[in-house]
XYZ file of C-alpha atoms in Angstrom:
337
model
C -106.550 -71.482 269.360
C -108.712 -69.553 267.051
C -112.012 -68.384 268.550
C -114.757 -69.232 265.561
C -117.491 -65.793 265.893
C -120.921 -65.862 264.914
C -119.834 -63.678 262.463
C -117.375 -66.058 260.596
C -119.702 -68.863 260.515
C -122.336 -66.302 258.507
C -120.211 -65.372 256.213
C -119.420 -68.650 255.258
C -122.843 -70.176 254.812
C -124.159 -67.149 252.848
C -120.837 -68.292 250.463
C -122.421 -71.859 250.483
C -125.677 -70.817 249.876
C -124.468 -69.813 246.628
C -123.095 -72.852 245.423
C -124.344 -74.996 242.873
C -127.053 -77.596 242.661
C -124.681 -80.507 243.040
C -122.316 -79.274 246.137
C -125.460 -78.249 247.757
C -126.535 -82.503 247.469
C -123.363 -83.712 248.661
C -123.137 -81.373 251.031
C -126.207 -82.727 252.557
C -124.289 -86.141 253.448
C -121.474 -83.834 254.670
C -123.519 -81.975 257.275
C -126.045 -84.531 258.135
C -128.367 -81.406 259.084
C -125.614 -79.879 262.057
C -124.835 -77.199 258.872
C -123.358 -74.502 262.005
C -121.268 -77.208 263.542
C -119.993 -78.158 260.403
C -118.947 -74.630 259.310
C -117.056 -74.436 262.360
C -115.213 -77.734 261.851
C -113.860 -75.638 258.306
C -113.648 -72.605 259.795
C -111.540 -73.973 262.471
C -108.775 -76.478 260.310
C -108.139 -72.963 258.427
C -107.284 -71.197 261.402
C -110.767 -68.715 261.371
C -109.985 -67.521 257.989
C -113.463 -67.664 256.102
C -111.874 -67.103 252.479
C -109.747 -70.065 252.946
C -112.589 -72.082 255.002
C -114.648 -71.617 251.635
C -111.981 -72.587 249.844
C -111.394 -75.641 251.309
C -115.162 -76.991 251.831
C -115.719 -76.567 248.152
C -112.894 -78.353 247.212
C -113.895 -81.423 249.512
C -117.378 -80.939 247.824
C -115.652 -81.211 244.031
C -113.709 -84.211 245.590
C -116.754 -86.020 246.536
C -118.747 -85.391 243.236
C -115.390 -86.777 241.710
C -114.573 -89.616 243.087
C -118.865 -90.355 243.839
C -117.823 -90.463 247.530
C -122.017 -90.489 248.444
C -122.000 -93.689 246.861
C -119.104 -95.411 248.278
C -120.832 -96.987 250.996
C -123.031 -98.846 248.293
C -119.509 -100.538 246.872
C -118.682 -103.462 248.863
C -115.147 -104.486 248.703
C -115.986 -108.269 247.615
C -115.639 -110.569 248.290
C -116.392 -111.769 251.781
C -113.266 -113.721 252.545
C -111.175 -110.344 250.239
C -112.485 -108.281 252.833
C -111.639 -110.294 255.647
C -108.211 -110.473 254.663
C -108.370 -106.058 254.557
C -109.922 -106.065 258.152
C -106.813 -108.260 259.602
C -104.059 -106.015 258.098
C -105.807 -102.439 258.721
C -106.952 -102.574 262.390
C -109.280 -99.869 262.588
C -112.711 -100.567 264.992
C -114.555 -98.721 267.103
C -115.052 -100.356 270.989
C -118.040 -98.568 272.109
C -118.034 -94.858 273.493
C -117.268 -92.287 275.953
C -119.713 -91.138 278.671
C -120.211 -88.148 276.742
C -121.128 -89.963 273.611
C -118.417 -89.986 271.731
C -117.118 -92.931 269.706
C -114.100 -95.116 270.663
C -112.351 -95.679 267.522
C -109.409 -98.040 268.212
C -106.393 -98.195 265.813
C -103.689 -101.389 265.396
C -100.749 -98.524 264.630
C -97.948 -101.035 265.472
C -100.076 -104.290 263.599
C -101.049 -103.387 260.337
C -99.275 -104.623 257.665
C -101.934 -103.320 254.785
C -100.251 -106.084 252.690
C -103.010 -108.049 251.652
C -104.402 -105.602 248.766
C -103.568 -102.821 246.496
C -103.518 -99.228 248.178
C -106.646 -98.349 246.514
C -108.658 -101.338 248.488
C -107.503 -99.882 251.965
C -108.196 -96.265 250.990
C -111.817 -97.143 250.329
C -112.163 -99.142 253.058
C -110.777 -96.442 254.985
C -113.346 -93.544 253.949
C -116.651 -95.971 253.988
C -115.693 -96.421 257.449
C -115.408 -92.728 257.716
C -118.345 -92.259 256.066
C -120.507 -94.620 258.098
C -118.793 -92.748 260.982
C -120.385 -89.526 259.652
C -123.491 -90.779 258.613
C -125.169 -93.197 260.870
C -122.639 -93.441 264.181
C -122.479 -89.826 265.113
C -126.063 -88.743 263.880
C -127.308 -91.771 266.052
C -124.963 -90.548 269.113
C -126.634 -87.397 268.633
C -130.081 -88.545 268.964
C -129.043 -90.794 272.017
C -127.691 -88.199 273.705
C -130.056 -85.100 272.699
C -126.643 -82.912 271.520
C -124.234 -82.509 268.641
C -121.988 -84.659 268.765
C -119.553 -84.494 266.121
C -116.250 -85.810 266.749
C -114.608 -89.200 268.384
C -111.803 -90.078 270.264
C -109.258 -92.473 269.042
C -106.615 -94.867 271.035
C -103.760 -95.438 269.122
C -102.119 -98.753 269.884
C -98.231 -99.013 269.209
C -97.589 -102.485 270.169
C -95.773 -104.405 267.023
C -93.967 -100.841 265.903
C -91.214 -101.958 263.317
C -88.956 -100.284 260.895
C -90.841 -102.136 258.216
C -93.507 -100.057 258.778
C -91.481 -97.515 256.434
C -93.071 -99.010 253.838
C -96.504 -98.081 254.261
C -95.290 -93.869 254.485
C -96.981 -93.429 251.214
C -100.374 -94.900 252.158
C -100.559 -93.432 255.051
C -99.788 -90.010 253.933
C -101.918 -90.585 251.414
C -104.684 -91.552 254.027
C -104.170 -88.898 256.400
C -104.149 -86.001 253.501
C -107.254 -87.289 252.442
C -108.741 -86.748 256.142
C -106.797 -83.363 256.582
C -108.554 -81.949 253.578
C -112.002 -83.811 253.565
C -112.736 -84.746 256.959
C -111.340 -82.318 259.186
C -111.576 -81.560 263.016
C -113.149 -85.213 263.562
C -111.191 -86.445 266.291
C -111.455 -84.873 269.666
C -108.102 -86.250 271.750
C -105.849 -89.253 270.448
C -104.806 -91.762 273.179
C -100.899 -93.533 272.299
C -100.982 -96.735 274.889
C -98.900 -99.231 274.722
C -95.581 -97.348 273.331
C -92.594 -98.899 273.287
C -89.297 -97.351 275.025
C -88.189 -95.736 271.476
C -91.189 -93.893 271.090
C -90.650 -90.595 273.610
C -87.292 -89.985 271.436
C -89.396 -90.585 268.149
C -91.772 -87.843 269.978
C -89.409 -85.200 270.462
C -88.632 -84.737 267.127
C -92.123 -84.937 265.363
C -93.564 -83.247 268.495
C -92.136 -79.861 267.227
C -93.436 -79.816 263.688
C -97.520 -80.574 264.538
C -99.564 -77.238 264.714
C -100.444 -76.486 267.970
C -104.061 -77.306 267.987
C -102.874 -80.961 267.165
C -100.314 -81.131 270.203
C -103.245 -80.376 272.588
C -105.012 -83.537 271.304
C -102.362 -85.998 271.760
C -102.019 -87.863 275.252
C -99.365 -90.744 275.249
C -100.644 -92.876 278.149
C -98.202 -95.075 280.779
C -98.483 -98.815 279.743
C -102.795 -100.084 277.948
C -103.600 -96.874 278.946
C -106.445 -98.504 280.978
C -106.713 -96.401 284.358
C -106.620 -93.443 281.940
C -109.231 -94.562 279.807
C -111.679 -95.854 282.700
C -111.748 -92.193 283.816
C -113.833 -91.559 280.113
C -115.307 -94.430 279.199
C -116.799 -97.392 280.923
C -114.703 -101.284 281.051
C -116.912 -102.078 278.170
C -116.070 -99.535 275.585
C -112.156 -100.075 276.245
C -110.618 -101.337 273.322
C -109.401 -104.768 273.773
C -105.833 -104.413 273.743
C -106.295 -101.906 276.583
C -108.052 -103.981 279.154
C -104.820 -105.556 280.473
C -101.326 -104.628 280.784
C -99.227 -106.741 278.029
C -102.131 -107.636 275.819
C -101.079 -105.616 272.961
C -103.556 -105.958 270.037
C -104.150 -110.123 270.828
C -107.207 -111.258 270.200
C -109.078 -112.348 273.100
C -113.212 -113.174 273.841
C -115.391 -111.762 276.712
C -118.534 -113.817 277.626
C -118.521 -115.744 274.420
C -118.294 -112.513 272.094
C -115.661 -111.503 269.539
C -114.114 -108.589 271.769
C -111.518 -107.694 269.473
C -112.634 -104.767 267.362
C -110.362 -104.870 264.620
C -111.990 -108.255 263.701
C -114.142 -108.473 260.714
C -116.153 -110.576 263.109
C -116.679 -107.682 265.444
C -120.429 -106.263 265.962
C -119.506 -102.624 264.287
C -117.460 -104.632 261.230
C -120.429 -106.790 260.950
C -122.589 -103.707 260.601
C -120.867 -101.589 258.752
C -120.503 -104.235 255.783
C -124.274 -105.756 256.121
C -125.123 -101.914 255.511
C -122.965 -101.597 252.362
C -124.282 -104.718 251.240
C -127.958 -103.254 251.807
C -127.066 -100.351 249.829
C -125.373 -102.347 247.082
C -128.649 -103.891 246.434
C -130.864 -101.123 246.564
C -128.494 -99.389 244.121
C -128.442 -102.069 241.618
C -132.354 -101.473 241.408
C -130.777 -98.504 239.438
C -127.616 -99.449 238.028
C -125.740 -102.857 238.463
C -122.655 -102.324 240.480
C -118.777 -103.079 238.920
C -116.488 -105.109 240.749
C -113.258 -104.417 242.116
C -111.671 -101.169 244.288
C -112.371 -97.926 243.964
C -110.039 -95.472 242.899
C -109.862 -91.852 244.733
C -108.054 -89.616 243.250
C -105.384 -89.232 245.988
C -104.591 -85.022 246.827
C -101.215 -83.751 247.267
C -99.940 -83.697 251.001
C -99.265 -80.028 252.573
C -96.185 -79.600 252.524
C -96.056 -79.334 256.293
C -97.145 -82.812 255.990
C -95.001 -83.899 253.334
C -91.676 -81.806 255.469
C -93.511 -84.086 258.681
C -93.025 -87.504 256.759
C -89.840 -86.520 255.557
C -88.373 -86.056 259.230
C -90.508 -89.380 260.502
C -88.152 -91.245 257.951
C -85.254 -90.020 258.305
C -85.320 -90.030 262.155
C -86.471 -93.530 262.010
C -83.720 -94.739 259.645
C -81.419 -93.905 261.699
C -82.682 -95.464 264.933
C -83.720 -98.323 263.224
C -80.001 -99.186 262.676
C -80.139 -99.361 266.690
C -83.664 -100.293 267.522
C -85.126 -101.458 264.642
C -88.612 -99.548 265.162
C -91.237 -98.164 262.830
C -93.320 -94.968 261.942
C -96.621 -94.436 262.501
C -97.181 -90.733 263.942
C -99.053 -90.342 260.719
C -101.643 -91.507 262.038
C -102.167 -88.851 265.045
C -102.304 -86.877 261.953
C -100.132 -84.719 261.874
C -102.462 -83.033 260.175
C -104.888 -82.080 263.226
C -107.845 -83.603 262.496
């Protein structure tokens, strides 16, 4: 792993101190005033290199002025009962946190079918909740815990996996390209529980191809994962499917409270759309608001990641004549981040 110098993270903010009036705004809701740490997050997905580290930040910045990515979490998908119907077929929550402060961002790998709206519907929803991530969850874990904290865990859950899930290789590449380039080094360690038999021989082919940096993250877990997890993170922060063997991603309440976190019902769901809905309204003050998704101009994968997704197929077309599994190790990323 590339050690990030004082040095390197210099030269790269007197290069951003030279950019123009508008990257310098959205950079703003990029750094959320932890400008060092988020040099380093750059510096670090480009391997140290401060040329290409400059590189790459301004293109995120270009991105985000392009697609009006500061705004997104002011667009709402609508309505209510739309969104609802998004929630149950991506399962992506966050549970609580780690003792250190980091969030627990849970993820249905195995469940979601994302076939309950267009692609461009589950890509927004996908960077507002990034977004809300960046701007309100880890500034707040911050405060709370009087450090930086920048980055989350996340527990991948594989119950469900099915060849079908061959079908959603374009979204998902298209997903994680848009957090390899835009929203890199965000997760800390990714948590597989729940994996079915097939998966270790899945592993040992896509194992190979991941940078190293992005092997060390990645800890497949025996069974929920649950004794593994309680040595980070307290009973209460474990993701639902994890807090007994053979649950899988059911749906199940503690104490009279929605417990599942994928559910649109869930506390963070709950806040996370009252808050775009809050900033719908105040931006309509301005200018009214346009229905319907919005559309991100969707990057070209690296073609690491394009030679990764290639391989996931393949490898899982031919089991699935056997086992009849799916893909999903798109969504360690396979990118790093």
């Amino acid at each position: 792993m590339v050690f990030i110098t004082e040095d390197m993270i210099k030269q790269l903010q007197t290069s951003m101190d030279e950019i123009a009036e508008p990257l310098q705004k959205t950079f703003q809701n990029v750094h959320q005033g932890y400008r060092p740490e988020t040099l380093v997050r750059f510096l670090k997905a480009r391997d140290g290199s401060v040329s290409k580290a400059n590189k790459m930040l301004v293109d995120c910045l270009n991105w985000r002025i392009d697609n009006e990515i500061d705004q997104i979490l002011a667009k709402p998908i609508v309505p209510t009962d739309f969104y609802r119907g998004v929630r149950d077929t991506q399962l992506v929550g966050m549970s609580g946190y780690t003792r250190e402060g980091l969030p627990v961002v849970a993820v249905g790998v195995g469940l979601s079918t994302y076939d309950k709206a267009s692609i461009h519907y589950y890509i927004q929803s996908h960077i507002q909740m990034n977004e809300y991530r960046d701007r309100m969850i880890l500034p707040s874990a911050s405060k709370k815990f009087g450090r930086y904290i920048g980055t989350c865990v996340k527990v991948l859950d594989m119950t469900g996996l099915k060849l079908s899930a061959l079908n959603q290789i374009k979204l998902l590449t298209a997903i994680s390209t848009i957090d390899d380039l835009n929203y890199p080094e965000k997760t800390d360690t990714y948590y597989i529980v729940n994996a079915p038999y097939i998966f270790s021989a899945c592993w040992k082919v896509v194992r190979p191809l991941l940078q190293e940096r992005t092997k060390k993250k990645v800890q497949v877990l025996s069974g929920s994962g649950k004794d593994e997890l309680l040595k980070i993170m307290d009973y209460a922060s474990l993701p639902h499917f994890c807090k007994r063997e053979g649950s899988g991603s059911s749906k199940h309440s503690r104490n009279g409270t929605n417990d599942n976190c994928f559910s649109f019902d869930h506390t963070f769901h709950q806040q996370l759309y009252d808050y775009t809905k809050q900033q719908a309204l105040a931006s309509e003050a301005v200018a009214p608001s346009k229905e319907g998704s919005v559309h991100v101009t969707l990057p070209e994968p690296d073609p690491d990641d394009a030679k990764i997704a290639e391989t996931i197929e393949s490898t899982f077309q031919r089991m699935g004549e056997k086992n009849g599994i799916c893909q999903s190790f798109h969504e360690i990323k396979i990118n790093g981040n």
